[in-house]
Short mmCIF file of C-alpha atoms in Angstrom, two decimals:
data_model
loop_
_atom_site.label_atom_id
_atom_site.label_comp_id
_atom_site.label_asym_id
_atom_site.label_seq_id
_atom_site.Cartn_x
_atom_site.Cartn_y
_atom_site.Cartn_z
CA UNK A 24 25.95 24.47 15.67
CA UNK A 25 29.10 26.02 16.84
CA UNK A 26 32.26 24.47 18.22
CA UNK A 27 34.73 26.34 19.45
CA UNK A 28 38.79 25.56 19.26
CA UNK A 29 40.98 26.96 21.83
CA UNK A 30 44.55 28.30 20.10
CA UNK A 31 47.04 28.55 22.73
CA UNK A 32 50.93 30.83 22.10
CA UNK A 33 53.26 28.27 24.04
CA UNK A 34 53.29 26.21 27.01
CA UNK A 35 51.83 27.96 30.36
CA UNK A 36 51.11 31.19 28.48
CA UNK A 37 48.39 33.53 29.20
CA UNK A 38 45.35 35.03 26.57
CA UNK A 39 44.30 32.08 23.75
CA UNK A 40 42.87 33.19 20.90
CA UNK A 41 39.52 31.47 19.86
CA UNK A 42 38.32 29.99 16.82
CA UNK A 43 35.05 28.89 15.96
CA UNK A 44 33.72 26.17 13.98
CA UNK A 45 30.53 26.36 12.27
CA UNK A 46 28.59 22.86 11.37
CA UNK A 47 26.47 22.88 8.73
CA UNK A 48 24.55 19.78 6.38
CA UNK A 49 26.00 19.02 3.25
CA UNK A 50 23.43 19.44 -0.26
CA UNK A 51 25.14 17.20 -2.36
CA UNK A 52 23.96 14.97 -4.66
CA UNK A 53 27.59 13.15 -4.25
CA UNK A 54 26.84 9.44 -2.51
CA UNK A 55 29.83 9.81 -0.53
CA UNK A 56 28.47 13.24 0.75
CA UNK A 57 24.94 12.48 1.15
CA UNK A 58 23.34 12.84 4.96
CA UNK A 59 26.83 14.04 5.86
CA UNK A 60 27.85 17.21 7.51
CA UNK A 61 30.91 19.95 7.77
CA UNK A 62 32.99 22.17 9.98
CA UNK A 63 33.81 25.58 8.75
CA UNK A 64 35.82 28.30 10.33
CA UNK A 65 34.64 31.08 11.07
CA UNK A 66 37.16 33.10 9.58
CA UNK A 67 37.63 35.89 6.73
CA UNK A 68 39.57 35.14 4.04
CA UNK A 69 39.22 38.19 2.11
CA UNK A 70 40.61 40.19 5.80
CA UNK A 71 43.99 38.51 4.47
CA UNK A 72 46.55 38.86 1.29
CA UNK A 73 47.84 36.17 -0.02
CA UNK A 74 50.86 36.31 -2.00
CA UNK A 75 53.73 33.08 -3.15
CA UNK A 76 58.01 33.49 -2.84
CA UNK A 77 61.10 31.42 -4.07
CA UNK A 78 62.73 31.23 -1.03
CA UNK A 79 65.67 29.53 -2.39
CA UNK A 80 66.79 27.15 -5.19
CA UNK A 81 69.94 24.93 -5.09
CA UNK A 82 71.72 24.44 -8.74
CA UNK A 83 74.19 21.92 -8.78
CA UNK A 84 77.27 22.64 -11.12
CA UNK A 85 80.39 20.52 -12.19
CA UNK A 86 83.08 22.79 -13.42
CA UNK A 87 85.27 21.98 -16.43
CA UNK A 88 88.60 22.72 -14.18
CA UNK A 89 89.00 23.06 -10.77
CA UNK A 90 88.65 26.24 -8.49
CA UNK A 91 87.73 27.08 -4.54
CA UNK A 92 84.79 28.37 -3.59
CA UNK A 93 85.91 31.65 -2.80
CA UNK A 94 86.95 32.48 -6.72
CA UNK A 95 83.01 31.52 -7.00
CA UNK A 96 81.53 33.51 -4.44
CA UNK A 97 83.79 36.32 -5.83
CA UNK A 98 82.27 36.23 -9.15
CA UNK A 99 78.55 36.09 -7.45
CA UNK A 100 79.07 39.14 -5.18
CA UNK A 101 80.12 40.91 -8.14
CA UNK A 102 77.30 40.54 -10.26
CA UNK A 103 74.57 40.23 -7.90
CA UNK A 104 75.91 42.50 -4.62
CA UNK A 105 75.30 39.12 -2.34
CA UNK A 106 77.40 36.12 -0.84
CA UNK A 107 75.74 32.78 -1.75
CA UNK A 108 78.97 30.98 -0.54
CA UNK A 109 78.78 27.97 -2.93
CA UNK A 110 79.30 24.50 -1.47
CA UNK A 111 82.21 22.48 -2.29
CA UNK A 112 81.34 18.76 -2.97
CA UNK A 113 84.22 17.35 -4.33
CA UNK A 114 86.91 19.15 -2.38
CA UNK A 115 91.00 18.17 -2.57
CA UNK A 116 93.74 19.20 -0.29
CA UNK A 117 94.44 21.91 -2.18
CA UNK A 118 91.19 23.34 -1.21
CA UNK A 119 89.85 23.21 -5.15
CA UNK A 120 86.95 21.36 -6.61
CA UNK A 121 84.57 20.72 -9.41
CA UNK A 122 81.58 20.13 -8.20
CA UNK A 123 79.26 22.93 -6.31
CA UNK A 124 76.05 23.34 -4.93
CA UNK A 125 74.98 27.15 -4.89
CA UNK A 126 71.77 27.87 -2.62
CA UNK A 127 70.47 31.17 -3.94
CA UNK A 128 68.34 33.42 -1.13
CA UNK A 129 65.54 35.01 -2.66
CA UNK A 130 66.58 34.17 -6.28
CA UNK A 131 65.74 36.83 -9.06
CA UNK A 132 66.32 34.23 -11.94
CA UNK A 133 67.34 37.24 -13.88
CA UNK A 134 70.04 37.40 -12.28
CA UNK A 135 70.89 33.67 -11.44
CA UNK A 136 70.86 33.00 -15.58
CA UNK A 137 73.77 35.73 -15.73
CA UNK A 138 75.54 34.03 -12.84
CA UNK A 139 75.52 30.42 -14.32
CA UNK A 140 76.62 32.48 -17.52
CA UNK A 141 79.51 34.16 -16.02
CA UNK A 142 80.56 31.11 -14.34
CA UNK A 143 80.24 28.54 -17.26
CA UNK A 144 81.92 31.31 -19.99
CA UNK A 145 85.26 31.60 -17.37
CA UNK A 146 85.12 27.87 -16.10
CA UNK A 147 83.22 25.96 -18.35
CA UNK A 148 80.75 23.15 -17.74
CA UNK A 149 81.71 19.09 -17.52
CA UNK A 150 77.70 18.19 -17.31
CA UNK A 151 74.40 20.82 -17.78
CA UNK A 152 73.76 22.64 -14.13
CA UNK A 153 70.49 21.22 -12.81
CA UNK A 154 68.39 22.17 -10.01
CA UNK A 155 68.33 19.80 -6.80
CA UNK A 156 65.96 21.56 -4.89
CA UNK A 157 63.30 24.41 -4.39
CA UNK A 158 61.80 25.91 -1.52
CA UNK A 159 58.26 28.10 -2.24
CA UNK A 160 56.09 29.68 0.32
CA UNK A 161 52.77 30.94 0.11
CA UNK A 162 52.24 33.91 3.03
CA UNK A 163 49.43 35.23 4.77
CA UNK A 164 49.30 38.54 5.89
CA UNK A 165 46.44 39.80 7.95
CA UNK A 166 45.27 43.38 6.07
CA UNK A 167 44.95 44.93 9.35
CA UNK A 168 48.26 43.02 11.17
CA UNK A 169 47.21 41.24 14.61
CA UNK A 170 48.46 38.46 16.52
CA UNK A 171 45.13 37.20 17.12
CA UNK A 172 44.56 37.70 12.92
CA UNK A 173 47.77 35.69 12.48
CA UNK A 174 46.59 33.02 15.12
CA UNK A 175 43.43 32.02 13.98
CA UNK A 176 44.95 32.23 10.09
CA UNK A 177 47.41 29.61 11.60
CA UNK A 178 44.51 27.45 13.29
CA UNK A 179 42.55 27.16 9.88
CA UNK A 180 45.91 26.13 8.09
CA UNK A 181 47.15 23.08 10.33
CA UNK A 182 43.65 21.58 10.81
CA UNK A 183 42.91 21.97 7.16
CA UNK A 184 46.66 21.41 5.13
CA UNK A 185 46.05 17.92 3.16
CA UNK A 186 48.88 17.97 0.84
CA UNK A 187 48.74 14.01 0.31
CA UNK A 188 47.82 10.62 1.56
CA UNK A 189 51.70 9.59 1.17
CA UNK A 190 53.27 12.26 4.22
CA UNK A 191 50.79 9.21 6.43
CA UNK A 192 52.93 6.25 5.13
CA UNK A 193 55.43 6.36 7.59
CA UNK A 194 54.66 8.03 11.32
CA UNK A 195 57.46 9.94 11.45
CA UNK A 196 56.64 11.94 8.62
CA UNK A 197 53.30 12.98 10.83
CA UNK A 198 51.94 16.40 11.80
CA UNK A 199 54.08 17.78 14.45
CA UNK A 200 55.40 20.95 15.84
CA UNK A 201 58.23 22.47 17.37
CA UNK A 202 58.80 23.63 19.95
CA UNK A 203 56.05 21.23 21.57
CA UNK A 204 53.80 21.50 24.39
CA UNK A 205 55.49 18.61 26.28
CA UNK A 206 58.81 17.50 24.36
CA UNK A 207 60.91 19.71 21.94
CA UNK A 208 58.62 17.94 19.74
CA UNK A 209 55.19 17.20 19.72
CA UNK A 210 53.54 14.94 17.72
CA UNK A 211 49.34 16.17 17.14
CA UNK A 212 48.28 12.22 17.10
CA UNK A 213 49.43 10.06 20.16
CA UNK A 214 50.91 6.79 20.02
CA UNK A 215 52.05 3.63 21.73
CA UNK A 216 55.51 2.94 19.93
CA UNK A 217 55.85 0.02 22.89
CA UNK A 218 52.89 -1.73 22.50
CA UNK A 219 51.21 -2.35 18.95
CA UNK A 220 48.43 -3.74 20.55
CA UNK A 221 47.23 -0.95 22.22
CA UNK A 222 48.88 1.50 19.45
CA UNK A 223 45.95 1.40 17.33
CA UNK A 224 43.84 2.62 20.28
CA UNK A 225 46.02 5.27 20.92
CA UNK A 226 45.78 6.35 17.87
CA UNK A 227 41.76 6.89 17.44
CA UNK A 228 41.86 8.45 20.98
CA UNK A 229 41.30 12.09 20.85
CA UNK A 230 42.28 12.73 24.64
CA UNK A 231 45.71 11.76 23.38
CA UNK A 232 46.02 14.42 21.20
CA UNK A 233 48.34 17.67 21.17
CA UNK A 234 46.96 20.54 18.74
CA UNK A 235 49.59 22.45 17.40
CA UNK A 236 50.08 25.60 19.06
CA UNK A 237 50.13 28.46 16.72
CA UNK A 238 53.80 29.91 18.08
CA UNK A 239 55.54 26.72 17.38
CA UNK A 240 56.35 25.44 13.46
CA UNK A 241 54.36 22.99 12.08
CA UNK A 242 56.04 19.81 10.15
CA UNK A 243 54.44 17.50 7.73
CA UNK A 244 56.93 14.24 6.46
CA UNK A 245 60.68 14.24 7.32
CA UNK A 246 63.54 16.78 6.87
CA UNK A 247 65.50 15.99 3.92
CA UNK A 248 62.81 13.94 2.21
CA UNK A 249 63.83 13.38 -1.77
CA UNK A 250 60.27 14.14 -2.49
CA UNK A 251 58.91 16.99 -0.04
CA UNK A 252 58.60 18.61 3.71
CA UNK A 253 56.31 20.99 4.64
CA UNK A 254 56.36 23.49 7.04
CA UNK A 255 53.56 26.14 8.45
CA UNK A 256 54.98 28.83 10.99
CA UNK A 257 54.26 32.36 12.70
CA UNK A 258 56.22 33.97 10.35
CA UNK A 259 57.65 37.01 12.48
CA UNK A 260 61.73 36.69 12.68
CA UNK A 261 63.81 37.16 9.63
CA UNK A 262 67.45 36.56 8.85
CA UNK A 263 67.93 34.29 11.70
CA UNK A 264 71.39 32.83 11.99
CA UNK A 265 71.58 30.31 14.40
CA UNK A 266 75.19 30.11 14.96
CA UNK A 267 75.67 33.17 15.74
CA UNK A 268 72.74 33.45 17.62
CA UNK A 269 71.33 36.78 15.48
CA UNK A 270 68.17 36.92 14.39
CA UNK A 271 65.53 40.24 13.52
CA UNK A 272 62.31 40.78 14.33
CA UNK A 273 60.19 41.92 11.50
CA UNK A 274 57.55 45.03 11.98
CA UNK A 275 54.13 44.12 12.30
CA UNK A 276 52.66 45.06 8.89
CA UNK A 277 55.43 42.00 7.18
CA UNK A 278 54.85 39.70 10.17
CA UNK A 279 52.21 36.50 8.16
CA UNK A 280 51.65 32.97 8.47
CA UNK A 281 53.90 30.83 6.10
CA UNK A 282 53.28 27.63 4.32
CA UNK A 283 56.48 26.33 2.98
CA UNK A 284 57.37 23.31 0.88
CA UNK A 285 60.79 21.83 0.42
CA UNK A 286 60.54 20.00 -2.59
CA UNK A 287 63.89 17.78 -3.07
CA UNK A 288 65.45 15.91 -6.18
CA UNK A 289 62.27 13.77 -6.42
CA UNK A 290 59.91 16.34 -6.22
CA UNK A 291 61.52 18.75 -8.61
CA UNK A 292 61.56 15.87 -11.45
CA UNK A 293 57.95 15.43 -10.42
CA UNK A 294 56.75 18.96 -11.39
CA UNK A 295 59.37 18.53 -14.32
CA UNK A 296 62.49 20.91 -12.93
CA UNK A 297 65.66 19.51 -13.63
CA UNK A 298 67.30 22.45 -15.43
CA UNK A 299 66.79 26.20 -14.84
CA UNK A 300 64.90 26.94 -18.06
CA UNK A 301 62.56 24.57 -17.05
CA UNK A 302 60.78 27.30 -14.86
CA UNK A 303 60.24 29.42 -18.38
CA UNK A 304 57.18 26.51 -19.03
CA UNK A 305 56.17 24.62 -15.34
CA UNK A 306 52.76 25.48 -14.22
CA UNK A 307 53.33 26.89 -10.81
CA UNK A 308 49.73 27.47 -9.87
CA UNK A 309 49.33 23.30 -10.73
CA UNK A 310 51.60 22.49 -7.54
CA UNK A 311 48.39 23.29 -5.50
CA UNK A 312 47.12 20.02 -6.29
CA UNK A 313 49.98 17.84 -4.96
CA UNK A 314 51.86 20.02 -2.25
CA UNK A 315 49.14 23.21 -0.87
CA UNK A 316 46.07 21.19 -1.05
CA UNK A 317 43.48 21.84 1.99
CA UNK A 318 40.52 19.95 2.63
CA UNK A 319 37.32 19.50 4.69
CA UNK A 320 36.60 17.07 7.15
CA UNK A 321 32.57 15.20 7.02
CA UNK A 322 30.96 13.67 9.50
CA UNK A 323 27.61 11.14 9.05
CA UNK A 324 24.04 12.01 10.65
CA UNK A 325 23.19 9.79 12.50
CA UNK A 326 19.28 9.29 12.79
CA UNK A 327 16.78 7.68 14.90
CA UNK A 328 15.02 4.95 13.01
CA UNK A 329 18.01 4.32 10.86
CA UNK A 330 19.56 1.17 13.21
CA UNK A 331 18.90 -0.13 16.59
CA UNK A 332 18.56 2.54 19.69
CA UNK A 333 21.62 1.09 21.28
CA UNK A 334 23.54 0.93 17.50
CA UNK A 335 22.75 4.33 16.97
CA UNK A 336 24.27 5.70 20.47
CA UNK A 337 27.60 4.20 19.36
CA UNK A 338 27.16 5.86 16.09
CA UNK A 339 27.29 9.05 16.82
CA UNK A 340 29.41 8.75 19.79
CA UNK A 341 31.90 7.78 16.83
CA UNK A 342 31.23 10.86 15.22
CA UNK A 343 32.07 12.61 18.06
CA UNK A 344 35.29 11.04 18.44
CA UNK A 345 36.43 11.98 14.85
CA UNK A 346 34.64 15.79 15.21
CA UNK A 347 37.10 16.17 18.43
CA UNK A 348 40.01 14.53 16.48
CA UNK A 349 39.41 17.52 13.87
CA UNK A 350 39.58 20.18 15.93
CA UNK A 351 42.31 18.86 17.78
CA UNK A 352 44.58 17.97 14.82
CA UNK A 353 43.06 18.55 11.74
CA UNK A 354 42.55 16.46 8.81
CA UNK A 355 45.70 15.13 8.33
CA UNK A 356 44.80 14.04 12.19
CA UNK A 357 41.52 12.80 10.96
CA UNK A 358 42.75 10.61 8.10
CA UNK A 359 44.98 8.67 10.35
CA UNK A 360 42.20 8.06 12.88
CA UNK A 361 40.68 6.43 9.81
CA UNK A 362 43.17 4.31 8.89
CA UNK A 363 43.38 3.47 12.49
CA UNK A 364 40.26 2.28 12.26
CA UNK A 365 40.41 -0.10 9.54
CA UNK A 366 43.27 -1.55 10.83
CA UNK A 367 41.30 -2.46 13.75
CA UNK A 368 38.35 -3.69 11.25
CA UNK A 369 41.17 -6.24 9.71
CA UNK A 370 42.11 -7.50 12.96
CA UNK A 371 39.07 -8.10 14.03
CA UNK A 372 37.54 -9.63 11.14
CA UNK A 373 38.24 -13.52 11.49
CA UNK A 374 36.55 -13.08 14.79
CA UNK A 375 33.40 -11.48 13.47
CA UNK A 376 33.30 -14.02 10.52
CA UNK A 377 33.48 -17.50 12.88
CA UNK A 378 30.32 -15.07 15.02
CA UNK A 379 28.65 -14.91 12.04
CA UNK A 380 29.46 -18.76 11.00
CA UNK A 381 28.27 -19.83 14.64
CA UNK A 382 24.83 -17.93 14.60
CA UNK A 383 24.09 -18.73 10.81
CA UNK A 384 23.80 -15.37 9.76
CA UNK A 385 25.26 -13.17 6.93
CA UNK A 386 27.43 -10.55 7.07
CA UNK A 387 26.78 -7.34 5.49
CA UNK A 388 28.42 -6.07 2.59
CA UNK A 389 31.04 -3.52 3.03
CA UNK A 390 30.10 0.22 1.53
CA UNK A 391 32.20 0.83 -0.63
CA UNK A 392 31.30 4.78 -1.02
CA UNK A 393 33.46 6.98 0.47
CA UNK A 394 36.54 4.86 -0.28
CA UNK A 395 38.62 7.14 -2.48
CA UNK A 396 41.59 8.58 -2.62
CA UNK A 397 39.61 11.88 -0.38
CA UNK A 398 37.24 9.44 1.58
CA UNK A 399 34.55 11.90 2.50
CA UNK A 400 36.31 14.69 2.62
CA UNK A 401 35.96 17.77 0.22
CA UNK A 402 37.63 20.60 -1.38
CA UNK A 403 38.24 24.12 0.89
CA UNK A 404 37.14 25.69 -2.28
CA UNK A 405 37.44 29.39 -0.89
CA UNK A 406 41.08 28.48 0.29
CA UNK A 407 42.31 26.77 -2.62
CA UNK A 408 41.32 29.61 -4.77
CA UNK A 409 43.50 32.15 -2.92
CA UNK A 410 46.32 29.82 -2.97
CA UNK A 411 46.26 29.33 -6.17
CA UNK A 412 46.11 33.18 -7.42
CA UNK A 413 49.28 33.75 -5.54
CA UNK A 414 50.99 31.06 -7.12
CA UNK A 415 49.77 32.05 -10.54
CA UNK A 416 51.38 35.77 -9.42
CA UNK A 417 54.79 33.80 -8.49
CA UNK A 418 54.52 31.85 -12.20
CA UNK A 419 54.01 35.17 -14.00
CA UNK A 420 56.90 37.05 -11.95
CA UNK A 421 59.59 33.96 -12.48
CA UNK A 422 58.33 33.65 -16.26
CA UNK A 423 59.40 37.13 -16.77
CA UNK A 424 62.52 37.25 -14.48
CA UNK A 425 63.01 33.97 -17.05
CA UNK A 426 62.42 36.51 -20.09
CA UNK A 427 59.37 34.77 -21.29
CA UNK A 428 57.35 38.30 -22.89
CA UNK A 429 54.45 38.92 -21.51
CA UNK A 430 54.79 37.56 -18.31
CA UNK A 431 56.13 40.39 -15.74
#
């Protein structure tokens, strides 16, 4: 069976791109995967290259003796030909301060080890420099460059990006995207913020939902986050300054569809980076299993014979609802349809107990399979093992700009 996903540019914009969906029955001997079912895009993988960037790193420093920024950003240019323009955080009238946070573009760590060098041999250090945050993308880029090739690459990527079940702990750090299809933002999963009663219907409705349209940027948990945001875009502008209002378009053959992480302090003492020599050891391919994970969704079959006529109508009408939910918003979409559900199970428990109590009959017990930390969803193997090559390349390329032999 095929089902078919409409990807629209922006708002009132002519020529979608489609993407299909194939459905196909699970053989798995799993029993959370048994008489179960998946979605599959129908899209080439292998029409794509896949490749991972440091986009930036931010080392903080605290300086033995005061100096402004500028005798910094001197020393910088000078060794590496660029402006970083370090950030004072400790600043005095006179201008001066200890305490910087440099945000290196594009970092060759080559270079940033002679840089801390420089400045700690002229200025000396108070306290060790240690990294605050990392930003590392993993980019797409269709071997024969299309819009349509970007667009369906960014279709597979929102409905199937599952980094973790902790971005759903709080709704604002849902899917969304910007610019939205309604509001500046849109969030993929509707809600009632005025009414929690009727919230958690909103919630597994479908209809409500916005699916991400594949010119906008798509956000997973907040800006700023100690632990980690994500971002997915049409990557296709570079150098964009927003004050100034500049911004250039790149040619077709570098235009690709990003996924970004942000990782802040939190997440960098997850993966173990606190100081810049801790990149000569972490695993970079490993941080596909906590922050460019991508899963499948599953849905149950739903036979004749199995329950009642009318029990087995409602079935599969569920189903339907979380098939839709899919394609609309993905699995991140999915999951929280879910929860949704069980939230409505606990509510409505004491009144299905006292039914039970009044017509002397049991209740039955709960199944408990499917219950894990993945429910019944499963591995995109074929995507995960592109991600992770290109994040092995990025390991191998900062080992070596780290001067670990062997490496390069």
């Amino acid at each position: 069976m095929i089902h078919e996903v409409t990807l629209y540019r922006q708002k009132g914009s002519k020529g979608p791109v489609i993407l299909g969906y194939v459905e196909t029955t699970l053989r798995s001997s799993q029993a959370r995967l048994i008489n179960r079912t998946t979605l599959t895009p129908q899209i080439d993988l292998e029409a794509y290259q896949c490749g991972a960037v440091v986009d930036w790193i931010d080392i903080q420093i605290e300086l033995a003796r005061r100096t402004q920024h500028w005798h910094l950003n001197k020393r910088i240019e000078k060794l590496t030909g660029r402006k970083e323009y370090p950030e004072a955080l400790d600043t005095t009238e006179g201008k001066t301060a200890t305490r910087y946070k440099l945000r290196i573009q594009e970092p060759d760590f080559e270079a940033v080890r002679k840089v801390l060098n420089d400045i700690e041999g002229t200025y000396g250090f108070a306290t060790p420099a240690h990294v605050t945050a990392i930003e590392i993308s993993v980019d797409f880029y269709p071997v024969k460059p299309s819009e349509e090739a970007r667009a369906r690459m960014h279709g597979v990527l929102v409905r199937h990006f599952f980094p973790t079940t902790r971005v759903l702990r709080n709704s604002r750090m849902w899917p969304r995207f910007m610019p939205g299809s309604v509001k500046a933002t849109d969030y993929t999963i509707g809600r009632n913020v005025s009414d929690d009663s009727l919230d958690i219907g909103d919630r597994m409705a479908p209809e409500l939902d916005r699916p991400a349209l594949y010119g906008s940027t798509y956000y997973v948990g907040e800006r700023g986050d100690p632990r980690a945001m994500w971002r997915i875009q049409n990557k296709i502008l570079d150098k964009q300054n927003l004050t100034a209002g500049a911004r250039e378009e790149l040619p077709e053959v570098q235009k690709r569809i990003r996924v970004e992480v942000t990782l802040g302090h939190e997440g960098c003492r997850e993966i173990g980076l606190e100081k810049l020599a801790d990149l000569e050891t972490i695993a970079i391919a490993r941080l596909q299993k906590a922050f460019f994970q991508f899963m499948k969704p599953t849905f149950s079959i739903v036979r004749l014979g199995s329950a009642r006529s009318g029990s087995v109508a409602v079935r599969r009408k569920i189903e339907d609802y979380r098939r839709q939910r899919f394609l609309n918003a993905g699995v991140l979409g999915l999951q929280i349809r879910d929860d949704a559900r069980e939230e409505l199970r606990a509510l409505e428990m004491p009144r299905i107990r006292r039914w039970h109590r009044m017509y002397g009959s049991k209740m039955k017990p709960r199944a408990r399979v499917g219950s894990g930390a993945y429910g019944t969803m499963l591995a995109y193997e074929e995507l995960t093992r592109i991600v992770e090559r290109a994040l092995a390349g990025l390991e191998r390329r900062v080992r070596g700009e780290m001067g670990i032999k062997g490496n390069s």
